[in-house]
Short mmCIF file of C-alpha atoms and ligand atoms in Angstrom, two decimals:
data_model
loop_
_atom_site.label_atom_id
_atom_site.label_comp_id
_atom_site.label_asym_id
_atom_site.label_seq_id
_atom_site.Cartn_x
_atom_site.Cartn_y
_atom_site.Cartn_z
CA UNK A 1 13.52 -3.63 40.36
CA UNK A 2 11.66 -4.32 37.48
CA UNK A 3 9.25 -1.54 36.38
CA UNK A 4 7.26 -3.29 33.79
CA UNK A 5 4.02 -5.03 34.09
CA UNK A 6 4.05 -8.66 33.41
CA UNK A 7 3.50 -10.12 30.12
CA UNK A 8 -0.11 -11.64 30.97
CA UNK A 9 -1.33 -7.81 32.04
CA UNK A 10 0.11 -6.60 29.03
CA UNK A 11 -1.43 -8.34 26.77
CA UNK A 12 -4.91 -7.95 28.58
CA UNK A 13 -4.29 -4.29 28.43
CA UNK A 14 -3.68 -4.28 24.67
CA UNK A 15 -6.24 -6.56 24.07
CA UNK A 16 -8.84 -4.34 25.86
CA UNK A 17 -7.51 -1.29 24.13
CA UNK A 18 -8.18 -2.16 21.38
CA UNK A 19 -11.64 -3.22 22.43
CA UNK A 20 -12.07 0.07 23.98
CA UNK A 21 -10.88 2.08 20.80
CA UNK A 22 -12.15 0.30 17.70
CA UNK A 23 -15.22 -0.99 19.56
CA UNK A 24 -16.54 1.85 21.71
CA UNK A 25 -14.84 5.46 21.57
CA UNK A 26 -15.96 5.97 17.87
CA UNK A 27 -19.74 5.69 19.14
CA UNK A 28 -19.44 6.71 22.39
CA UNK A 29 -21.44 9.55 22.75
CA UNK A 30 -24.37 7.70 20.90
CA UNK A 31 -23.87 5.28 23.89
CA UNK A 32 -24.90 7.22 26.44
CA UNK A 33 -28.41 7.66 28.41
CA UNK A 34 -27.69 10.21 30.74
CA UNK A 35 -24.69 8.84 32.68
CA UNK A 36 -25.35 5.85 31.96
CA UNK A 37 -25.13 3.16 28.99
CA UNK A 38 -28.38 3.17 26.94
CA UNK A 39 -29.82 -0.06 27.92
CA UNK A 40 -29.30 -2.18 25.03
CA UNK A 41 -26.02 -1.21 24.57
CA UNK A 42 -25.17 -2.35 27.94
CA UNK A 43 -26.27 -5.79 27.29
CA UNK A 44 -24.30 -5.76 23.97
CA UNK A 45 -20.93 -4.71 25.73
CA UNK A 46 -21.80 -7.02 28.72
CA UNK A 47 -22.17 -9.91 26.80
CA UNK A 48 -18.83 -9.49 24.77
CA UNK A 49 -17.16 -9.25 28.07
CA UNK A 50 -18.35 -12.47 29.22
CA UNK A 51 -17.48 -13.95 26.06
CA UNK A 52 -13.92 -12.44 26.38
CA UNK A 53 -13.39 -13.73 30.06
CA UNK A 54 -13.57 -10.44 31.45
CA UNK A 55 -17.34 -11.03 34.11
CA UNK A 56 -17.05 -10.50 37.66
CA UNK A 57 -13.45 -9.09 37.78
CA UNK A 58 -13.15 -8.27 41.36
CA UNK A 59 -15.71 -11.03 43.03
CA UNK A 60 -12.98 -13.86 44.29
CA UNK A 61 -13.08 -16.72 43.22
CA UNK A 62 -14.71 -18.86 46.19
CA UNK A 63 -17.74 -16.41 44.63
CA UNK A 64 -17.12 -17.88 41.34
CA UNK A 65 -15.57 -14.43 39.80
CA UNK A 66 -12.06 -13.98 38.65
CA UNK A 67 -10.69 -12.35 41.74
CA UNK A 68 -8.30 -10.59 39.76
CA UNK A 69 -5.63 -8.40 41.34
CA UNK A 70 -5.94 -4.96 42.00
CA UNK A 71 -2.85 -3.96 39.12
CA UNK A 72 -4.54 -5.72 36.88
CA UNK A 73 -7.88 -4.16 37.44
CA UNK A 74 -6.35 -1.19 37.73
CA UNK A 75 -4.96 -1.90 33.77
CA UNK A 76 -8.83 -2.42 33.36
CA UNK A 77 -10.50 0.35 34.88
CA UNK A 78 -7.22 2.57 33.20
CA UNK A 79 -8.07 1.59 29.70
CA UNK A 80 -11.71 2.31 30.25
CA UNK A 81 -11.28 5.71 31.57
CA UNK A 82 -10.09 5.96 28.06
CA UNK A 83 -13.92 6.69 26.59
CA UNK A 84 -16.67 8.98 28.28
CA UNK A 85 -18.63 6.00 27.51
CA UNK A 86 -18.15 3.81 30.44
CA UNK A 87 -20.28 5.36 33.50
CA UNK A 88 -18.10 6.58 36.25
CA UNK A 89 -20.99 6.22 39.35
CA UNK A 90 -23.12 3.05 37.97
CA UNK A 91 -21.50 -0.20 36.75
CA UNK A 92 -18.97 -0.16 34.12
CA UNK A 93 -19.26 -3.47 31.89
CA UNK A 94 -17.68 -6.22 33.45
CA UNK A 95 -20.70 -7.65 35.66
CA UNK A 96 -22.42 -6.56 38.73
CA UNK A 97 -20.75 -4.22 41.30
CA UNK A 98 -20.05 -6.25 44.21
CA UNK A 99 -19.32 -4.03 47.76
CA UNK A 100 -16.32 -5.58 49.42
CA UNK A 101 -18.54 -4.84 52.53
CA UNK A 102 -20.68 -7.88 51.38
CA UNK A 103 -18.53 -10.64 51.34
CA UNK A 104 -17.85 -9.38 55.21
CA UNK A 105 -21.22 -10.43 55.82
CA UNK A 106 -22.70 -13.38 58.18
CA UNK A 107 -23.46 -16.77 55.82
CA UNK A 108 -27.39 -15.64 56.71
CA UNK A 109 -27.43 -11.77 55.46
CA UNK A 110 -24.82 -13.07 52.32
CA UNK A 111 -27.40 -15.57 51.43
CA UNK A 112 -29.86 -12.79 51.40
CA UNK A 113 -28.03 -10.08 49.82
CA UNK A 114 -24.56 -11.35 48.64
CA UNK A 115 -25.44 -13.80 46.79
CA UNK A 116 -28.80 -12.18 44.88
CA UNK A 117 -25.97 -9.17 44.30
CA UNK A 118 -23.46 -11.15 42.39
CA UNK A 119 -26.24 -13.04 40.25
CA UNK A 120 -27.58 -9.90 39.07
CA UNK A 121 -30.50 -10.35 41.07
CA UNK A 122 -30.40 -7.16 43.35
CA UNK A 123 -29.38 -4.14 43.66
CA UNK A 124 -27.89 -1.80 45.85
CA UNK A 125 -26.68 1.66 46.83
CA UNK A 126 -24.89 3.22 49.61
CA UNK A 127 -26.26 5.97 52.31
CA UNK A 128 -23.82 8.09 53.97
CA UNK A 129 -24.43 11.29 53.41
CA UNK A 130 -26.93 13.46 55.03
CA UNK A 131 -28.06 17.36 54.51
CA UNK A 132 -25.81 17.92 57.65
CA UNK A 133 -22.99 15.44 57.21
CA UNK A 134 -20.94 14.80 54.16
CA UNK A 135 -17.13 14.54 54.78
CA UNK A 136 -18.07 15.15 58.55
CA UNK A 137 -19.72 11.78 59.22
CA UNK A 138 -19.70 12.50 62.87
CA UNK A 139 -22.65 14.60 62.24
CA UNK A 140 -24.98 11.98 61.06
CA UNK A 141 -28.36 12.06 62.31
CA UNK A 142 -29.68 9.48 60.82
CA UNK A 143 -30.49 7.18 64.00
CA UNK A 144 -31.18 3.54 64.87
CA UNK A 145 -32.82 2.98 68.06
CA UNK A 146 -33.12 -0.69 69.31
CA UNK A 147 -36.71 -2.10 69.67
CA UNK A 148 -36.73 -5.93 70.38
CA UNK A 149 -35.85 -7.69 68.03
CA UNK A 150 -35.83 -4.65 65.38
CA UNK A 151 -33.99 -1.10 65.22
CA UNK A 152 -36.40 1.67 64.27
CA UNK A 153 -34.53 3.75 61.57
CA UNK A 154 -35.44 7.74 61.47
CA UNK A 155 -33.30 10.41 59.13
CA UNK A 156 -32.38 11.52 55.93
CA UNK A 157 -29.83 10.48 53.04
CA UNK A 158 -29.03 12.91 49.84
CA UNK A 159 -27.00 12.24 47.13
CA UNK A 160 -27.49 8.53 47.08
CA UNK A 161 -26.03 7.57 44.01
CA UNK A 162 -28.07 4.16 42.00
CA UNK A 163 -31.07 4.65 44.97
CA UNK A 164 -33.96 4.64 42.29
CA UNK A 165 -32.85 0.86 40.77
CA UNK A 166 -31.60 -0.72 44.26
CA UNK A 167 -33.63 -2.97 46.16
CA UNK A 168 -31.31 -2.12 49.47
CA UNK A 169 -29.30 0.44 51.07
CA UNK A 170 -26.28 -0.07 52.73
CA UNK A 171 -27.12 2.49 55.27
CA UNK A 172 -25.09 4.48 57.66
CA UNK A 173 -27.09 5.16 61.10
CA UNK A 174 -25.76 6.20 64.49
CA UNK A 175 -26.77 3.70 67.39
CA UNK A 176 -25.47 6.22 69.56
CA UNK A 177 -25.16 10.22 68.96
CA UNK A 178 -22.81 10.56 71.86
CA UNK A 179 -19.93 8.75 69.96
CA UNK A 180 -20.42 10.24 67.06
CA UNK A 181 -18.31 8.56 63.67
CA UNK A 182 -17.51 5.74 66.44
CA UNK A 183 -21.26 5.41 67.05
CA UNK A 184 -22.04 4.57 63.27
CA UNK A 185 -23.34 1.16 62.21
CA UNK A 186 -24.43 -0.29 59.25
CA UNK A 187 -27.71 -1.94 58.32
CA UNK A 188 -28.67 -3.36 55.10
CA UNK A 189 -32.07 -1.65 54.62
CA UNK A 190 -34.64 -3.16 52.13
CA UNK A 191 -35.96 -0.19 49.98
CA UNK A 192 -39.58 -1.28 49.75
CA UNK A 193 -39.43 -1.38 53.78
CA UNK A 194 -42.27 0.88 54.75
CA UNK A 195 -41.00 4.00 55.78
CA UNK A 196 -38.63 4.13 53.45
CA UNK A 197 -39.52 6.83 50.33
CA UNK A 198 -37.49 8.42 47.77
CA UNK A 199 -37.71 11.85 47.37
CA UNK A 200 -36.69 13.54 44.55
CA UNK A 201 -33.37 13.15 42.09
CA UNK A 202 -31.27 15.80 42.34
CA UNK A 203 -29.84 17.16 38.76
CA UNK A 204 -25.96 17.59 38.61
CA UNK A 205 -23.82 18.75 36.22
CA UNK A 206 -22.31 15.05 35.28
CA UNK A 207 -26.11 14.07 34.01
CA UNK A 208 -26.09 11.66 37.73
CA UNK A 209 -28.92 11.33 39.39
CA UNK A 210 -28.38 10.78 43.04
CA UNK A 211 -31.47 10.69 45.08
CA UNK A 212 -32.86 11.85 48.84
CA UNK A 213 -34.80 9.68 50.56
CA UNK A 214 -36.35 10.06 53.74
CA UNK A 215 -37.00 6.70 56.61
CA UNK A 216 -39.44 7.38 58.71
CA UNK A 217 -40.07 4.91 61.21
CA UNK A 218 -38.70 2.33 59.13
CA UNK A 219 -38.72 -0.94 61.01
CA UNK A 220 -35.30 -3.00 60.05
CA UNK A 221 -34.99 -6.37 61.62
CA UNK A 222 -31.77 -6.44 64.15
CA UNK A 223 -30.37 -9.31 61.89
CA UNK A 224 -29.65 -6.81 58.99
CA UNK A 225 -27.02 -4.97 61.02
CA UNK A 226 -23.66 -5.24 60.04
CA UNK A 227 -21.58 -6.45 62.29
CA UNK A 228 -21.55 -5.28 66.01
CA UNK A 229 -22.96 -1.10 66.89
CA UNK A 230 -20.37 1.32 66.31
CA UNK A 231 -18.92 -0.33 63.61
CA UNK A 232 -19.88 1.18 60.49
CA UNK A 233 -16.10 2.16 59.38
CA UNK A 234 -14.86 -1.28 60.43
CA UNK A 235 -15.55 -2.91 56.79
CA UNK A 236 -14.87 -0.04 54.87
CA UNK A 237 -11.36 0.33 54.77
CA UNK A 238 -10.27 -2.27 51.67
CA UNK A 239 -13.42 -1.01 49.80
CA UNK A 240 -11.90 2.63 50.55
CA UNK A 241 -8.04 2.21 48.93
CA UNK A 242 -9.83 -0.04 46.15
CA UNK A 243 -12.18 2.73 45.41
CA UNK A 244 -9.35 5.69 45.62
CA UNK A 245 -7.22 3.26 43.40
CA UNK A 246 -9.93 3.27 40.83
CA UNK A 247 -9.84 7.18 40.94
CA UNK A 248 -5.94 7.29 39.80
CA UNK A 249 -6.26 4.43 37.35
CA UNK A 250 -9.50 5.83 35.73
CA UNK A 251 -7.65 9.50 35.45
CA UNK A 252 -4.88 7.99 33.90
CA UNK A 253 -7.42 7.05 31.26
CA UNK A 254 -8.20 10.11 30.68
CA UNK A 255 -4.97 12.07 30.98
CA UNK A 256 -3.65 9.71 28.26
CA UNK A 257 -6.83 10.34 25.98
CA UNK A 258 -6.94 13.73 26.12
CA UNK A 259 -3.00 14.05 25.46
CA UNK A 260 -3.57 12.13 22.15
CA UNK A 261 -6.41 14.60 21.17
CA UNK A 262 -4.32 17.12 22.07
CA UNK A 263 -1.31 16.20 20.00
CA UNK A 264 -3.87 15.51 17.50
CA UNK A 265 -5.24 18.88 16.91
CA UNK A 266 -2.33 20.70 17.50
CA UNK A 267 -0.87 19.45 14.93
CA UNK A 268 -3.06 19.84 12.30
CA UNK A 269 -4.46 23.30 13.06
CA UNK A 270 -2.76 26.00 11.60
CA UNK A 271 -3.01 29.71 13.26
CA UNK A 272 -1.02 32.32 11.57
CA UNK A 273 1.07 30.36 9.51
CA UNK A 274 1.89 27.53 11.57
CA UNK A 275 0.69 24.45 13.78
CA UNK A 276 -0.58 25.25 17.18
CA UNK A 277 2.24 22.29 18.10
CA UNK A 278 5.22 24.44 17.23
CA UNK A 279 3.92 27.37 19.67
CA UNK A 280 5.69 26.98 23.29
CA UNK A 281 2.40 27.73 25.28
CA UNK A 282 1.00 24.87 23.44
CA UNK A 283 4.08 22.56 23.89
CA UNK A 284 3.88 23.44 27.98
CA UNK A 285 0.06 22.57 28.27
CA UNK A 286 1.18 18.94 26.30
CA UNK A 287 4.37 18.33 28.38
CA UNK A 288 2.19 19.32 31.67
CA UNK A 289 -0.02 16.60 30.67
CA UNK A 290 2.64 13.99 30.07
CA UNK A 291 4.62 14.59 33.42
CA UNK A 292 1.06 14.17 35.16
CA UNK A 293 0.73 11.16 33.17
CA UNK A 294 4.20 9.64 33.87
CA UNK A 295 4.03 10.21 37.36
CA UNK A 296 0.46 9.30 38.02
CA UNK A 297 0.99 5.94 36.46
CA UNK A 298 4.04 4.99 38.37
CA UNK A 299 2.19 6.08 41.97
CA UNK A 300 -0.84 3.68 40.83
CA UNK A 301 0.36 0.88 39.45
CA UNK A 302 3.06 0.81 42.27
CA UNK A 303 0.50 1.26 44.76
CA UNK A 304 -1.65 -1.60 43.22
CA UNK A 305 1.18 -3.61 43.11
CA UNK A 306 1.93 -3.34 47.06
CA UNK A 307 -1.59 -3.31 47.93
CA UNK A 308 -1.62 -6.91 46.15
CA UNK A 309 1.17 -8.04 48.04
CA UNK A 310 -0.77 -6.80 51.04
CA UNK A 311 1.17 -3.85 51.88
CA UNK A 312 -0.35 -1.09 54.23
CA UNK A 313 -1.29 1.54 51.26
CA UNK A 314 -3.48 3.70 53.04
CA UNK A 315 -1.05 7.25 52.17
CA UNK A 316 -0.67 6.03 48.59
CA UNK A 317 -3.86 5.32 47.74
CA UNK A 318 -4.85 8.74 48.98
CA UNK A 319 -2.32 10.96 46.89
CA UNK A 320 -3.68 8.35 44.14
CA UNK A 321 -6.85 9.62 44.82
CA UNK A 322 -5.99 13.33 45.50
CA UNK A 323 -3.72 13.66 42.00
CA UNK A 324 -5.59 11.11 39.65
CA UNK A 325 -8.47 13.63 40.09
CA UNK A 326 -6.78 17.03 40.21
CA UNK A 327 -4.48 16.07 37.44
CA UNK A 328 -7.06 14.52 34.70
CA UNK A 329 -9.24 17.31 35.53
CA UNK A 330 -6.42 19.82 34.34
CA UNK A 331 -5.76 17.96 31.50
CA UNK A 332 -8.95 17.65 30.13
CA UNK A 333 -9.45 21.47 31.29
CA UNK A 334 -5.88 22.04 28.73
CA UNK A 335 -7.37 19.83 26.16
CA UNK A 336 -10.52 21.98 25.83
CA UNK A 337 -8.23 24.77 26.00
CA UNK A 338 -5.97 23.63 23.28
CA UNK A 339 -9.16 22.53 21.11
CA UNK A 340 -10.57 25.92 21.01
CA UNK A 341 -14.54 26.11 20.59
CA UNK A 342 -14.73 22.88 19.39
CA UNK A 343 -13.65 21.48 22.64
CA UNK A 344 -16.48 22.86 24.52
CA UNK A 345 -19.16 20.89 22.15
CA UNK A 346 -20.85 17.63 22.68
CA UNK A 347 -18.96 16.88 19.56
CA UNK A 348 -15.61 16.06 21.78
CA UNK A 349 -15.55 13.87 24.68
CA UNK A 350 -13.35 16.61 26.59
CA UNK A 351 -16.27 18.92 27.84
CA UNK A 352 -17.58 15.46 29.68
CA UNK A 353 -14.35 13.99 30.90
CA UNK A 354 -13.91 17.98 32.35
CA UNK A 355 -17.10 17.68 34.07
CA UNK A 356 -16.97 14.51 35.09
CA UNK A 357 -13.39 14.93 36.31
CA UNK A 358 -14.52 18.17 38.27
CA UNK A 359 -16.45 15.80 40.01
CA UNK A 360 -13.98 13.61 41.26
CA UNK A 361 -12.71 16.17 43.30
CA UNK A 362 -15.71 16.47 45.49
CA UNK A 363 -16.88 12.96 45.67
CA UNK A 364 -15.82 9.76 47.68
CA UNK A 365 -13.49 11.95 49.55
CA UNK A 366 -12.76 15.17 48.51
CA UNK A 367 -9.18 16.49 47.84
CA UNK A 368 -9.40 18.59 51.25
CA UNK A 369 -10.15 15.94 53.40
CA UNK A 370 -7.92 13.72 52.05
CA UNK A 371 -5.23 16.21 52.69
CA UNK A 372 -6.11 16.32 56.20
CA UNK A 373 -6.02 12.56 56.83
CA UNK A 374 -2.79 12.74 54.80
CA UNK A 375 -1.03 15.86 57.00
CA UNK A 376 -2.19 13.59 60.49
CA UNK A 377 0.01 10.42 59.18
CA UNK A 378 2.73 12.70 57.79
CA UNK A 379 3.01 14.84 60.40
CA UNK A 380 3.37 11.37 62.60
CA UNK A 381 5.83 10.04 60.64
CA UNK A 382 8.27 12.99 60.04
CA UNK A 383 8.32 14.30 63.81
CA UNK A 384 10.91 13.96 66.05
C1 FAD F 1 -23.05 12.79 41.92
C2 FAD F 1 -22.86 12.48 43.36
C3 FAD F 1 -23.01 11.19 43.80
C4 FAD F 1 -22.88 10.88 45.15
N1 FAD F 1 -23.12 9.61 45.57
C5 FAD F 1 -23.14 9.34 46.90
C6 FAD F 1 -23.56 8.05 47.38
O1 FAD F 1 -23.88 7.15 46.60
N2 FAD F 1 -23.63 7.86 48.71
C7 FAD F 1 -23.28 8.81 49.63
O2 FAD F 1 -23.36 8.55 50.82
N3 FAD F 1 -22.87 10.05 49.19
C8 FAD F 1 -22.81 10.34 47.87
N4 FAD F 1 -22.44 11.58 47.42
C9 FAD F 1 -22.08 12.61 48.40
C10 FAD F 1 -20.61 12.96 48.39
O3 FAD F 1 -19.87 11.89 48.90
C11 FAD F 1 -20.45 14.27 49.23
O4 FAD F 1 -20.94 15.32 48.42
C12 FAD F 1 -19.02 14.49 49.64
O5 FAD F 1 -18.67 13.57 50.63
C13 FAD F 1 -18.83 15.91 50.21
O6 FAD F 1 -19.78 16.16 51.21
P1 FAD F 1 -20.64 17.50 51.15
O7 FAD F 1 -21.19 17.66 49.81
O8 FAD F 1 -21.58 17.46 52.30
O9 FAD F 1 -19.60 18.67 51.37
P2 FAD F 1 -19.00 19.18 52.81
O10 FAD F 1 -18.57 18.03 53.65
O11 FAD F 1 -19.97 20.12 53.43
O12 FAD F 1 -17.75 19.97 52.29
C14 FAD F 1 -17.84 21.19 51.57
C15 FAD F 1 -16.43 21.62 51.15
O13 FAD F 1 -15.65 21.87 52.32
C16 FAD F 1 -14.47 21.10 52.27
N5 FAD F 1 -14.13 20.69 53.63
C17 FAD F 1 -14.87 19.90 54.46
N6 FAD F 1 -14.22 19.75 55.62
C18 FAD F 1 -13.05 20.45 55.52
C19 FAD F 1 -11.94 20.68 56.41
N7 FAD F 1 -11.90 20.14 57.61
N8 FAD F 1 -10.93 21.46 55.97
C20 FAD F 1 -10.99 22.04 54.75
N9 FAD F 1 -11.99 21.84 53.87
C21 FAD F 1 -13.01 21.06 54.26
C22 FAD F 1 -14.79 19.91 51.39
O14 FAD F 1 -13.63 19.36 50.84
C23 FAD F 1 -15.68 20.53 50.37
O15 FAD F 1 -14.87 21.12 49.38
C24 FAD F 1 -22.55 11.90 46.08
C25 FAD F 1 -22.38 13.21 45.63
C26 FAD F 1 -22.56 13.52 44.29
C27 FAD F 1 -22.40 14.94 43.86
#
């Protein structure tokens, strides 16, 4: 067994650290437009990126992007969890966002919406969750009924992340209530389709700005379904364990920034006659932080590594999920702790990675959910 990454993702990890920290973290807050990258900076940090080789890191190459491996995208999306900078719902730097779910398309829709998508020419976002149905996507009610040679689409989406800049929705509707999650389907809905109409943008505590938006009536031509009724999960799964991966390799990011901090400060500020590094209470909250960080990046990168070799990784990628979020949320909850005052300024990063990271636990699967997907397999594998 050999435990350490190979010598071409090492170097592109300490090439892009030192990217990340010389070239972003000391501006980073000054980056920032809300949760996302002010405009001109993005272009700026887009365009060094395609000078450095780094565009279109998970479109394959048949698409003309790098198709890179999951570890080493992992290494990627690790070293820019590093800097509050990088938005954690909209695209990072490195070129479009490309949903696995649309290279599964028909050579038709792809010419209509895969290929526009990779050449920056459209946008997208993805509708799944309803007033009535978040983790419970059985309870959609968002329907598509079949009229000729269209599907009339009626319902409501909330907390659509991107809505207000996409030009289509990759939209959950059920063809058929009775089924349930097995009577989902997806339909690539344009989003100046009449019917369709954004609603408001709901404030959160991360500074996102996911959206509602109501179709009514909203006429969708039957050649903009995704494969065949009923199967709306069928695509998903890949685009699930890649997104879960992203979680863990993003938190260990973060763990290993705050940590630094951390050490840092507590060993320059003095309380009653000595460093805040020589007091145990402060050496436990450091060494929690490291053990999370040890053990996170073993379960990620090993998981990457497997689901490269195209390994089943569906349990892994969900404790990935489940402790990449719970763990970088407690360490940037001990860095703030360990920082004092200070730590809860927009001064620090920490108060943002803590809210961000609080997040995490909610979104794209929360941690409860996960558990209960996770107890079903276990509870399969270890009876007798
Ligand atoms: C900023 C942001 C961006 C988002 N972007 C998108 C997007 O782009 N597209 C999209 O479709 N959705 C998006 N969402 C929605 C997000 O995916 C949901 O909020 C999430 O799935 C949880 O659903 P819910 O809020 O309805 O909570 P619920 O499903 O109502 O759950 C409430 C709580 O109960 C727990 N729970 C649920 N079931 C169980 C159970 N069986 N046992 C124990 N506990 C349980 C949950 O873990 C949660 O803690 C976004 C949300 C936010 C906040």
């Amino acid at each position: 067994m050999d435990f350490n990454l190979p010598d071409e993702i090492q170097q592109i990890k300490q090439q892009m650290r030192r990217f990340v920290d010389e070239q972003i973290v000391p501006y980073e807050r000054d980056m920032l437009d809300g949760s996302d990258l002010k405009p001109d900076v993005r272009r700026r940090l887009e365009a060094q990126m395609k000078e450095m080789g780094y565009w279109h890191i998970s479109t394959p190459e048949e698409y003309g992007g790098l198709g890179l491996g999951l570890l080493t995208r992992c290494i990627l999306w690790e070293v820019m969890g590093r800097t509050i900078a990088i938005p954690t719902r909209k695209p990072q730097i490195f070129g479009p966002d490309v949903s696995p779910i649309l290279f599964q398309l028909n050579a038709e829709q792809k010419e209509e919406y895969l290929h526009p998508v990779i050449r920056g020419e459209k946008r997208y976002c993805f509708g799944l969750t309803e007033p009535d149905a978040g983790s419970d996507p059985s309870r959609i009610r968002t329907t598509a009924t079949r009229d000729g040679d269209y599907y009339i689409v009626n319902g409501y989406k909330r907390f659509i992340s991107n809505a207000l800049k996409a030009d289509f929705i990759q939209l959950m509707a059920s063809t058929d209530r009775s089924k349930g999650a097995r009577g989902l389907t997806t339909f690539l809905v344009d989003m100046s389709s009449p019917g369709v109409k954004i609603i408001r943008t709901q404030p959160t505590m991360m500074d996102d700005d996911p959206c509602e938006i109501a179709f009514d009536d909203v006429r969708v031509p039957a050649r903009n379904r995704v494969g065949e009724e009923g199967e709306g999960f069928k695509f998903a799964q890949d685009w699930i364990n890649v997104g879960r991966l992203r979680h863990g390799a993003r938190a260990i990011g973060v763990i290993e920034r705050c940590l630094e901090m951390s050490v840092d400060y507590a060993k320059q500020r003095v309380t009653f006659g000595k460093p805040l590094s020589d007091r145990q209470s402060i050496q436990w909250m450091l060494v929690d932080c490291y053990m999370d960080l040890q053990q996170l990046r073993t379960l990620v990168y090993q998981t990457a590594w497997r689901a490269d070799r195209q390994e089943d990784v569906r349990n892994e990628a969900m404790m990935v999920k489940i402790l990449g979020d719970r763990m970088s949320f407690q360490a940037a909850d001990r860095a703030i702790q360990i920082h004092g005052g200070i730590g809860l300024t927009p001064e620090l990063p920490l108060e943002k990675f803590w809210r961000d990271q609080r997040s995490m636990m909610i979104t794209e699967g929360s941690e409860e959910v996960l558990r209960m997907a996770l107890a079903r397999n276990v509870i399969r594998e270890f009876g007798r």
